[in-house]
Short mmCIF file of C-alpha atoms in Angstrom, two decimals:
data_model
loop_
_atom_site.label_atom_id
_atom_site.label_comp_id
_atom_site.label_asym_id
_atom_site.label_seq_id
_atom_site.Cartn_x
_atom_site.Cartn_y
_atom_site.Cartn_z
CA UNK X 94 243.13 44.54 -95.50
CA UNK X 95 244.90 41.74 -93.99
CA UNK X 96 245.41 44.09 -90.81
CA UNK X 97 242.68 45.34 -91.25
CA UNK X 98 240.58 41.82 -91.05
CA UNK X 99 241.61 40.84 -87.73
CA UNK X 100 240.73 43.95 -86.07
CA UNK X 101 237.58 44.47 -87.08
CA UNK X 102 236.25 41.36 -86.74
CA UNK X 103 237.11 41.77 -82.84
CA UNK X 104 235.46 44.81 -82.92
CA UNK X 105 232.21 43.36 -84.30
CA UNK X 106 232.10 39.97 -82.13
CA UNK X 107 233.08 42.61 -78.73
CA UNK X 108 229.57 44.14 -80.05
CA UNK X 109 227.88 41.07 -79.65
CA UNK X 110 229.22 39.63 -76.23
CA UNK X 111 228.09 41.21 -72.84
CA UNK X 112 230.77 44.20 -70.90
CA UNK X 113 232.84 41.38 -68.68
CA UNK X 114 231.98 41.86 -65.65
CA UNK X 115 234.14 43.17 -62.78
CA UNK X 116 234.47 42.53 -59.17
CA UNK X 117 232.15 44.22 -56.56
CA UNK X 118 233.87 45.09 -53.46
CA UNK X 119 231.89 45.19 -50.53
CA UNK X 120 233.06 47.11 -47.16
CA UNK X 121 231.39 45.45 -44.37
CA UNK X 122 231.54 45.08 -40.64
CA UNK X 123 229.54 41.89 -40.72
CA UNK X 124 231.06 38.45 -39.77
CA UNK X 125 232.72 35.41 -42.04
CA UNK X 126 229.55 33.22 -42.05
CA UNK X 127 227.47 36.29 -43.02
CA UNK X 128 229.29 37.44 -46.24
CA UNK X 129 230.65 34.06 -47.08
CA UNK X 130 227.04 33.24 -47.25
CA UNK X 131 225.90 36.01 -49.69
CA UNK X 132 229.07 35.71 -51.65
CA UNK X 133 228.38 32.40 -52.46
CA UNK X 134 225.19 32.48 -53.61
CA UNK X 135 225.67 35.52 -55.22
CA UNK X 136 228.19 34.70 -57.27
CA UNK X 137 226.59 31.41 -58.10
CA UNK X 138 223.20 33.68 -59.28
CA UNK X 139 225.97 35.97 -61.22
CA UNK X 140 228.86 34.11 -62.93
CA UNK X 141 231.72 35.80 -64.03
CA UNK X 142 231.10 38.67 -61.00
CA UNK X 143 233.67 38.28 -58.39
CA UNK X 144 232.60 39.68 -54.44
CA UNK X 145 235.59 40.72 -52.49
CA UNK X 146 234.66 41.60 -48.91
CA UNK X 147 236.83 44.09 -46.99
CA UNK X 148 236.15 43.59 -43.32
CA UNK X 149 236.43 46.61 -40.70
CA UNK X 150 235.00 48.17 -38.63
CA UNK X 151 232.24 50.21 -39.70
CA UNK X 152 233.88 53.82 -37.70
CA UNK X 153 237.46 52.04 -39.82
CA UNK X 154 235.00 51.63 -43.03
CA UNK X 155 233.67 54.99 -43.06
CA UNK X 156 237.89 56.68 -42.77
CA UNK X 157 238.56 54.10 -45.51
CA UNK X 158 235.71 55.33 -47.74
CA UNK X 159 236.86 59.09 -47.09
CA UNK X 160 240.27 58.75 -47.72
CA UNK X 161 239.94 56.84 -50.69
CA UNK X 162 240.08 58.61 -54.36
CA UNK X 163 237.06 59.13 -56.75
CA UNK X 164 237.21 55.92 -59.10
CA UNK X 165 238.81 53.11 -56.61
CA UNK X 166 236.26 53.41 -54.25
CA UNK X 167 234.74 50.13 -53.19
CA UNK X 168 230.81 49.92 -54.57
CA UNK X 169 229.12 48.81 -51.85
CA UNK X 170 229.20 49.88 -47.60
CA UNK X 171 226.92 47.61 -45.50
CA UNK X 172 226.63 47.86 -42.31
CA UNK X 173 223.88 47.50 -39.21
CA UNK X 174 224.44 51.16 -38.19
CA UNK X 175 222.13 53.61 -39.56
CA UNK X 176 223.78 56.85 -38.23
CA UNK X 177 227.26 55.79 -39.99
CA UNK X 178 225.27 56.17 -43.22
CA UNK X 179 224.28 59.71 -42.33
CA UNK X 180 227.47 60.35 -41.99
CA UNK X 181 228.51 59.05 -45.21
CA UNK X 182 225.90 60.84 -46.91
CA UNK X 183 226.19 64.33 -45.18
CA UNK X 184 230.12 63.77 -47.12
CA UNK X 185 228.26 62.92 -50.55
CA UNK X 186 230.25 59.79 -50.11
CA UNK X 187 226.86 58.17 -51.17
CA UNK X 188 224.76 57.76 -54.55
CA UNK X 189 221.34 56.56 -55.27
CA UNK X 190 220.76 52.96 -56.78
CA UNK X 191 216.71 53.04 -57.45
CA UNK X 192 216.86 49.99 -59.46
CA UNK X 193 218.37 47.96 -56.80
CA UNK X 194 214.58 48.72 -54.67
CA UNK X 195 212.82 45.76 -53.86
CA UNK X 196 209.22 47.49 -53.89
CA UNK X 197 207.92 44.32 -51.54
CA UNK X 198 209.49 46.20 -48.35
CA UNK X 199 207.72 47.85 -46.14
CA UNK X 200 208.24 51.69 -45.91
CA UNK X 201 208.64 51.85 -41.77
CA UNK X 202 209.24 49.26 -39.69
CA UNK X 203 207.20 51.00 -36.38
CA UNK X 204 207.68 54.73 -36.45
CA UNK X 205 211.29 54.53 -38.35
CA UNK X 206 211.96 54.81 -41.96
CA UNK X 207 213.33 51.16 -43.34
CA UNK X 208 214.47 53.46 -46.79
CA UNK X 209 216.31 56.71 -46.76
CA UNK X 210 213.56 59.14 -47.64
CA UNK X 211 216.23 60.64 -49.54
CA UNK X 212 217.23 57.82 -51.18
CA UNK X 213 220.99 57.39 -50.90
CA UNK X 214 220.83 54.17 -48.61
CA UNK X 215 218.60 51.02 -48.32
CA UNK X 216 217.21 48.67 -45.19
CA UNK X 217 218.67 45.36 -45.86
CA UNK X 218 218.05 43.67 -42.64
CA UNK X 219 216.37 44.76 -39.43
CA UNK X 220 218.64 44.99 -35.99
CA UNK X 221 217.33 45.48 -32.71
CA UNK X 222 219.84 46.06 -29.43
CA UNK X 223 219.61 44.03 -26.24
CA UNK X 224 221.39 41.60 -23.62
CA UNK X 225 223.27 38.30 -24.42
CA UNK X 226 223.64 35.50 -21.56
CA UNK X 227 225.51 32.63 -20.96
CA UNK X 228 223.13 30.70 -18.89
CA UNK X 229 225.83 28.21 -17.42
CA UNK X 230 227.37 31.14 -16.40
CA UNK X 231 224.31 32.83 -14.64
CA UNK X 232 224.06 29.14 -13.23
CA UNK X 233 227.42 28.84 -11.63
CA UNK X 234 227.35 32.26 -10.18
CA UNK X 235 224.10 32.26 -8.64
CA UNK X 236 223.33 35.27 -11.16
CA UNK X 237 219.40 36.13 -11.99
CA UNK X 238 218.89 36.47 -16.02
CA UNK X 239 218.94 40.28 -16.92
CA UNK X 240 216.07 41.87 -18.55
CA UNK X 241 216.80 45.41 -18.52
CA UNK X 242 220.08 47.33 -18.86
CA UNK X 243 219.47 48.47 -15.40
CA UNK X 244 220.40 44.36 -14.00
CA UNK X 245 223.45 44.92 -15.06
CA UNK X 246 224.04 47.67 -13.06
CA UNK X 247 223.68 45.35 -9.91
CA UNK X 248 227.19 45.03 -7.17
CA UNK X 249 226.85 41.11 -7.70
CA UNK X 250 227.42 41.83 -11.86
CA UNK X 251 230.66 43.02 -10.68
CA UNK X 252 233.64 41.75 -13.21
CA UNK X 253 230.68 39.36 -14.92
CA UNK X 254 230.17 41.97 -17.85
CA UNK X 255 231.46 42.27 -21.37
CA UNK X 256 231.44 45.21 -23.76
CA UNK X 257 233.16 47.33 -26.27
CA UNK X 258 233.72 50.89 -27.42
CA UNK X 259 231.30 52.49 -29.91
CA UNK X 260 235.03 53.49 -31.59
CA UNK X 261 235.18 49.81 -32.28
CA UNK X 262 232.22 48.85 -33.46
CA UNK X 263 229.15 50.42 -35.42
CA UNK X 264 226.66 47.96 -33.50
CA UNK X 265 227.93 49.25 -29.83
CA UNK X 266 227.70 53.41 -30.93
CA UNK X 267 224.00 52.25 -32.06
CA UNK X 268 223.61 50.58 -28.29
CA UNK X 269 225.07 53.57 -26.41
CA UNK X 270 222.94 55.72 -28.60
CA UNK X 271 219.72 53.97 -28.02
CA UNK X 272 220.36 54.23 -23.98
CA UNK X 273 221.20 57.72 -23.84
CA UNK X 274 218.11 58.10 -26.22
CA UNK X 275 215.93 56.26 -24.11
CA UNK X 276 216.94 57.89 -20.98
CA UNK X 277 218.20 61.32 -21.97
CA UNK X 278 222.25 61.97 -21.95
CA UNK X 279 223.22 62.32 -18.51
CA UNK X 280 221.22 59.09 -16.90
CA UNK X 281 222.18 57.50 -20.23
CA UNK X 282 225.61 58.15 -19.57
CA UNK X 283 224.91 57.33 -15.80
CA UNK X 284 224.01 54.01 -16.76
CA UNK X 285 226.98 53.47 -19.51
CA UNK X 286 229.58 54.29 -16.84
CA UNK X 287 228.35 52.12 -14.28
CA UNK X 288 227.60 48.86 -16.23
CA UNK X 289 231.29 49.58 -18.05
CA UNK X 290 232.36 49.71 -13.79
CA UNK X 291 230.99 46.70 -14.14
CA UNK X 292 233.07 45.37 -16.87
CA UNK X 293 235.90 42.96 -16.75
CA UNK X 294 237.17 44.34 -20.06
CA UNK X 295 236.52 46.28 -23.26
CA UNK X 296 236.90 43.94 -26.41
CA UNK X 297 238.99 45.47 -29.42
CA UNK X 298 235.77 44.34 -32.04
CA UNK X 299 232.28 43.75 -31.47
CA UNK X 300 232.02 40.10 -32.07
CA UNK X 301 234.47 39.94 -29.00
CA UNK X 302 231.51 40.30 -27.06
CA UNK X 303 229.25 37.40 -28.25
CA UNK X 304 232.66 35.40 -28.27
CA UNK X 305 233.18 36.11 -24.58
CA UNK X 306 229.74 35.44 -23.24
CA UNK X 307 229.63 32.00 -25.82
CA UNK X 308 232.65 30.98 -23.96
CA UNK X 309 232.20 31.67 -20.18
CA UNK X 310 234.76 34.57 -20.30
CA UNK X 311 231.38 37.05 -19.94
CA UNK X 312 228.30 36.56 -18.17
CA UNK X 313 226.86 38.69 -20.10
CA UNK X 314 226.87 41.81 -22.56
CA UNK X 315 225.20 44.21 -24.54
CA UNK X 316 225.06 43.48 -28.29
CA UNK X 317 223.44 43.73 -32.15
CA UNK X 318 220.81 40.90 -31.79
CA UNK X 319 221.60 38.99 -34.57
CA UNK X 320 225.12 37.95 -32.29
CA UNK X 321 222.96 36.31 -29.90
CA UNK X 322 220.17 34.87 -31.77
CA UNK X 323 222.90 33.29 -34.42
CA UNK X 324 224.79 31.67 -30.80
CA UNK X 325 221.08 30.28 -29.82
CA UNK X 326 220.32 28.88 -32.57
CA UNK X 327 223.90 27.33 -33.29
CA UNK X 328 223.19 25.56 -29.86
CA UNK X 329 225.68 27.65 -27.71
CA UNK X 330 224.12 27.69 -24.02
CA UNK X 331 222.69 31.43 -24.59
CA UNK X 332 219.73 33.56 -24.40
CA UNK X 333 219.24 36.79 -25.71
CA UNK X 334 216.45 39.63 -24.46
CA UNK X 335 215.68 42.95 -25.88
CA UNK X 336 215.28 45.41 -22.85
CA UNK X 337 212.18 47.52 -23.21
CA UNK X 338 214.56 50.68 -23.48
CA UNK X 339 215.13 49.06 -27.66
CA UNK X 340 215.22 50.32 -30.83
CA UNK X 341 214.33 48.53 -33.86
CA UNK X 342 216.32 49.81 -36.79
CA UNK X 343 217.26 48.83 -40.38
CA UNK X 344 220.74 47.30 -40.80
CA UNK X 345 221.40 49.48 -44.36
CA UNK X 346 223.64 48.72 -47.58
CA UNK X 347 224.30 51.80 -50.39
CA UNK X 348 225.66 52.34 -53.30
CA UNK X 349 229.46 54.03 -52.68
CA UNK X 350 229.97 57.50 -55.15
CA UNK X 351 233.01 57.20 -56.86
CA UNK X 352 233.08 53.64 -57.35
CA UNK X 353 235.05 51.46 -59.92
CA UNK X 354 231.94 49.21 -61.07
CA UNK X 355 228.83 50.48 -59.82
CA UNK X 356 226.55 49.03 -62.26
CA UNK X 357 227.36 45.40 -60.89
CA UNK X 358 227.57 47.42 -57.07
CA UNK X 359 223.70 47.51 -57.96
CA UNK X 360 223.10 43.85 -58.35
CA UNK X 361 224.84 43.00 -55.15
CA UNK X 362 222.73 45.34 -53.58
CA UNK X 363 219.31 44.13 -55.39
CA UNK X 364 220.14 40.82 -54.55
CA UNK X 365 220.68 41.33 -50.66
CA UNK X 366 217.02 42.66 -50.84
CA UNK X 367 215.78 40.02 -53.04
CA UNK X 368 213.77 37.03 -51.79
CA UNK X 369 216.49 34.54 -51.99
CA UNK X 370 218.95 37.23 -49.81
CA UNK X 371 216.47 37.84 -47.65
CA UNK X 372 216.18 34.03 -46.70
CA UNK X 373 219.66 34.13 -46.40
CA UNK X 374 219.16 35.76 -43.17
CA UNK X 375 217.59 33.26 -41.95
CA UNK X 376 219.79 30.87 -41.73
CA UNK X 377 221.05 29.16 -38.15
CA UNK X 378 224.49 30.61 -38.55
CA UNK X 379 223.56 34.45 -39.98
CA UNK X 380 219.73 34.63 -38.00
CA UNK X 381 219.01 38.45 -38.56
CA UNK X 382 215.54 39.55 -38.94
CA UNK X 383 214.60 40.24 -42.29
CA UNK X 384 212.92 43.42 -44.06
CA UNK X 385 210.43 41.95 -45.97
CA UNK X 386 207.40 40.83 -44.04
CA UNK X 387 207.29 37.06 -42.77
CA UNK X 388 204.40 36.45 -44.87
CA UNK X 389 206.33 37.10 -47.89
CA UNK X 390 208.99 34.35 -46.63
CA UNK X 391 206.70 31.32 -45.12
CA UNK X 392 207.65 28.10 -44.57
CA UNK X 393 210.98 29.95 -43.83
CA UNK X 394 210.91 31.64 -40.34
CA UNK X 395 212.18 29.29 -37.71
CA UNK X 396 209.89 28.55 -34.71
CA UNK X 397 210.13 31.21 -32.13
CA UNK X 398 212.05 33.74 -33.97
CA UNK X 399 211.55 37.02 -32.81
CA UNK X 400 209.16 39.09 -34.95
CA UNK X 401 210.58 42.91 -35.16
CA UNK X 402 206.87 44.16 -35.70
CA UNK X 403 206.29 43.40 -32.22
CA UNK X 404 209.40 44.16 -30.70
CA UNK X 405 209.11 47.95 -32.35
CA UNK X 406 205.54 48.07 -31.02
CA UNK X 407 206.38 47.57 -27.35
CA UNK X 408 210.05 49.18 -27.13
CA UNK X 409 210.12 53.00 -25.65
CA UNK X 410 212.87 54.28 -28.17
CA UNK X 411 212.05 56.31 -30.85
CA UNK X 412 215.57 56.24 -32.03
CA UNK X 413 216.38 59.26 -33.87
CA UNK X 414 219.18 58.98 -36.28
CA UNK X 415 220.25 62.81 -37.27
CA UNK X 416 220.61 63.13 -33.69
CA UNK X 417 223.19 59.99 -33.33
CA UNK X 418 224.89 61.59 -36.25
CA UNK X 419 225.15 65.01 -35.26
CA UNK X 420 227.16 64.12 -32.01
CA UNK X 421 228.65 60.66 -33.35
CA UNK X 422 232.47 61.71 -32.91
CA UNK X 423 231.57 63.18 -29.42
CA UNK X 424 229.99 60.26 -27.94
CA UNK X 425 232.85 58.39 -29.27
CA UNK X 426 235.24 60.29 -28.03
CA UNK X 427 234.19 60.99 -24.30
CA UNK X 428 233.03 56.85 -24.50
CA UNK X 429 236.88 56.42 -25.10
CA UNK X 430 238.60 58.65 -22.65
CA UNK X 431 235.96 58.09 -20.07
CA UNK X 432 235.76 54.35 -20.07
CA UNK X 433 237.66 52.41 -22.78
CA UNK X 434 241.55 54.26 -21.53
CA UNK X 435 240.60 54.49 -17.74
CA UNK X 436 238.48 51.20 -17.51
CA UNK X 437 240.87 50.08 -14.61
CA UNK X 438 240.35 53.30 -12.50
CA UNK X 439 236.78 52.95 -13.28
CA UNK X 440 236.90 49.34 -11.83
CA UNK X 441 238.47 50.71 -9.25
CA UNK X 442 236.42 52.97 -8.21
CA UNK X 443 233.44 51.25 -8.78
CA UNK X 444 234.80 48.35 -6.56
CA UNK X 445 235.42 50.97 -3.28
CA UNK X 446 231.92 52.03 -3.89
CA UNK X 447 230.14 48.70 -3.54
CA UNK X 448 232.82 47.60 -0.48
CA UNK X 449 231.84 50.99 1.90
CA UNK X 450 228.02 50.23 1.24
CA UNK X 451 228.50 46.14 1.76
CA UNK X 452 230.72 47.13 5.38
CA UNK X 453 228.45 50.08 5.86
CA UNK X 454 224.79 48.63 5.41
CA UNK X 455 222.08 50.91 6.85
CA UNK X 456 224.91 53.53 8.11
CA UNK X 457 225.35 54.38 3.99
CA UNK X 458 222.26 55.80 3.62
CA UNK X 459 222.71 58.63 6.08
CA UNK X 460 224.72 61.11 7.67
CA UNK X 461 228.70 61.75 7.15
CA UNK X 462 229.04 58.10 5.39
CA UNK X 463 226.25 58.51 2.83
CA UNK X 464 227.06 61.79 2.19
CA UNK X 465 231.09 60.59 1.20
CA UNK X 466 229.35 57.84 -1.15
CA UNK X 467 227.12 60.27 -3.02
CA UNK X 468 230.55 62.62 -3.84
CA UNK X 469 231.62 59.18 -4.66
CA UNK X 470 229.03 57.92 -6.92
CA UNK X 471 228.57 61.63 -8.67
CA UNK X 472 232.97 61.36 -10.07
CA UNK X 473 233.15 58.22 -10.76
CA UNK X 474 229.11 57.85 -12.81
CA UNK X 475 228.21 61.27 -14.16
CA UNK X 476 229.13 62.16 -17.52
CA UNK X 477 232.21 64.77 -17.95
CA UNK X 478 230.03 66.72 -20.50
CA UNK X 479 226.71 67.30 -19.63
CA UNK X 480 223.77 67.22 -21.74
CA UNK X 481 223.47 71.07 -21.83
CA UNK X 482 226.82 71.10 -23.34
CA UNK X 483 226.58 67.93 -25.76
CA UNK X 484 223.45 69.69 -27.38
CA UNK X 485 225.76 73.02 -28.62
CA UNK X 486 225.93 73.12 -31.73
CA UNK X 487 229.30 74.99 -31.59
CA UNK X 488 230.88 72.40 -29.49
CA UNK X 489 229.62 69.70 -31.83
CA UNK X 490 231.30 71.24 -34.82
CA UNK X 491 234.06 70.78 -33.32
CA UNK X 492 234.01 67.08 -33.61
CA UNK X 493 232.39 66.87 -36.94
CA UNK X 494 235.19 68.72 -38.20
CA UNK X 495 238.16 67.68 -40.48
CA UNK X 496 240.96 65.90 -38.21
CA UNK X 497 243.33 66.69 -41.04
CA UNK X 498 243.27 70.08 -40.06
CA UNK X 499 245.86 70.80 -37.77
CA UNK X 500 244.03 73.56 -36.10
CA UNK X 501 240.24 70.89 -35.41
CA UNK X 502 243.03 67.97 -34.70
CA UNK X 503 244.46 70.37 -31.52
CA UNK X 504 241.30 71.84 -30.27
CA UNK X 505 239.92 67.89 -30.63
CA UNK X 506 243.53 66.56 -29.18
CA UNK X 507 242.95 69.21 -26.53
CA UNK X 508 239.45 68.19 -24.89
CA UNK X 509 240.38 64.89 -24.83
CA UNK X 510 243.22 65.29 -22.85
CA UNK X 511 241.21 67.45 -20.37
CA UNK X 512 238.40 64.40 -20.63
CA UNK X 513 241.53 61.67 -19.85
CA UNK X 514 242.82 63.67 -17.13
CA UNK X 515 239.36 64.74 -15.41
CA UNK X 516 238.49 60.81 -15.39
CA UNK X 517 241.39 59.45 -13.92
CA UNK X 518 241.37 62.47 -11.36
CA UNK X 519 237.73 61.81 -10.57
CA UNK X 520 238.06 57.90 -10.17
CA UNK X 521 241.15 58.13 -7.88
CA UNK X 522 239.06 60.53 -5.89
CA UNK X 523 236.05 58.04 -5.61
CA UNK X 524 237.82 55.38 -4.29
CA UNK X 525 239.59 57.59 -1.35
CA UNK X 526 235.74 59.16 -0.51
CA UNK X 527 234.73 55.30 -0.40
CA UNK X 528 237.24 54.38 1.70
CA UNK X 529 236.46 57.03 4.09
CA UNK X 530 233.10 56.49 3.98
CA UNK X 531 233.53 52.68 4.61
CA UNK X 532 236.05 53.65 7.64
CA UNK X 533 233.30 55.62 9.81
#
């Protein structure tokens, strides 16, 4: 009994204390003063739960949720891109978390869904898409503040422009998306290729954006608007404008299947969408726009914020997200062999272009020299894939198929090589048309 003693009294007082809690790991995208916000006061609201935040980027995050076994899954994916959670779910890499509902948000924001009508993922924040400026920059350079993603598109933004690669970031594949939404694939891509001309680099994340234009390395850049609100209102000299070609869009957090502790996943989640995370959002440092309505939150909402209501009510996308999803490897892809591994031909080119129409003047718009520039223009700003060809389903299952398997990874290995190739062939061409053109 002696032995016995001991042991059972354990058992009986392990009856009458709570499970301990575990940690919740959280795979994010989002920045340092963003999580270390919502870890703190999360864990302060939930003692003895530890939040571990593992930082990638969300394309990185959704490989590191594949690849990782049943049962040491992280819990929790948040993220501002809505089509990476399609993705997720169409690999039942996702499970429902009801309970975690806060029943005080909205069920659209505009025409889009701020829920998953299926269920598997929840709006946590709203994000809408737009231009950042450094307005000493514009200042110094004589530049005009952009409005619309066509200003940057301007000769005299030549070398003034920041971006990234939708392969890097989640925020940037929701920006191309929403352009070649708004204006159909191959002006959308029209437009991508000629602002990236534009570009004096491609940064390797997408906070190397708002980092650029903060410090005068950018004039300016498209980005998530949260990156450019949260520079305002930290006082860095920046303004930030949502083009009328927008989308307003929920910035989503789920429950991961497979998960070591998703019963404390849950309360992470539940208290992201509470009242107290929401506020959290406000804050100078974070300033996203929230999902619950700004009555819910008054006495909160800083003067002049920008109220997503509106900004869904006025902007001409209707962004569609199965679409995004069904082609999200593709537009990655040709983004990356197109622009992001030949942006110095692309410069070059797009430099030849804008000299033989400066030295040429009226003489470019007709006759033998306009006629060089429009061969010019068509290689080095059309899209290698045309929007015929991006809307085959055939050619999109290639893409959405396993890279694992040997025989996808070749025929995927393959087109991109052909894409490389074409692009560097085509930009070299430009620039001897332009020169031609420019010599007449």
């Amino acid at each position: 009994m002696r032995i016995l003693r001991p042991t059972l009294a354990a058992a009986l007082l392990a009856t009458c204390l709570p499970a301990l809690a575990g940690t919740v790991t959280v795979i994010t995208s989002f920045p340092k003063d963003l999580t270390q916000a919502y870890k703190t006061a999360f864990e302060k609201a939930n003692p003895g739960i530890t939040l571990e935040i593992l930082n990638k980027n969300t394309v990185a995050g959704i490989a590191f949720v594949r690849e990782t076994p049943a049962g040491q899954r992280p819990e929790v994916f948040w993220a501002s891109a809505p089509d990476a959670f399609e993705v997720l779910a169409r690999d039942k890499l996702l499970v429902k978390a009801p309970d975690a509902l806060n029943k005080n948000v909205p069920d659209k924001i505009g025409s889009y869904p701020i829920n998953d009508p299926s269920g598997l993922y929840m709006g946590q924040a709203l994000a809408g898409y737009g231009i950042m400026y450094n307005t000493r920059y514009l200042k110094a350079h004589k530049l005009a503040a952009p409005v619309e993603w066509k200003d940057l598109l301007a000769p005299q933004w030549f070398g003034h422009v920041g971006i990234t690669a939708p392969s890097r970031s989640g925020t940037m594949h929701l920006t191309v998306e929403t352009i070649l939404q708004g204006e159909g694939w191959d002006d959308g891509w029209q437009t991508l290729l000629r602002m990236s001309g534009n570009a004096s680099a491609v940064t390797e994340r997408s906070f190397g954006v708002p980092d650029g234009v903060n410090n005068g390395q950018f004039a300016a850049g498209p980005v998530i608007d949260f990156f450019g609100l949260s520079s305002k209102y930290s006082k860095f000299p920046v303004e930030f404008v949502y083009p009328s070609e927008t989308a307003i869009v929920p910035a989503n957090i789920a429950l991961i299947d497979g998960a070591k502790n998703s019963d404390e996943g849950k309360k992470f989640i539940a208290f992201t969408l509470s009242e107290a995370g929401q506020k959290l959002l406000l804050e100078p440092k974070i300033s996203r726009l929230p999902v619950l309505p700004y009555d819910q939150l008054k006495g909160s909402i800083p003067e002049g914020y920008p109220n997503p209501a509106d900004i869904a009510k006025r902007s001409k996308v209707h962004f569609d997200a199965d679409l995004s999803q069904s082609r999200y490897y593709v537009v990655q892809s040709l983004y990356d062999q197109t622009i992001t591994f030949r942006l110095k031909e692309l410069q070059a080119a797009t430099r030849a272009i804008y000299e033989a129409e400066a030295k040429l003047g009226d003489k470019a718009r007709s006759g033998k020299a306009a006629e060089l520039l429009a061969q010019a223009r068509k290689l080095a700003w059309a899209p290698l894939v045309d929007g015929k060809r991006a809307a085959d389903p055939e050619f999109l299952k290639i893409f959405a198929g396993n890279k694992k398997d040997a025989a996808v990874n070749q025929q995927i290995t393959k087109l991109e090589g052909e894409w490389n190739g074409t692009a560097r062939a085509n930009y070299e061409e430009a620039v001897k048309l332009a020169r031609q053109a420019a010599a007449l």
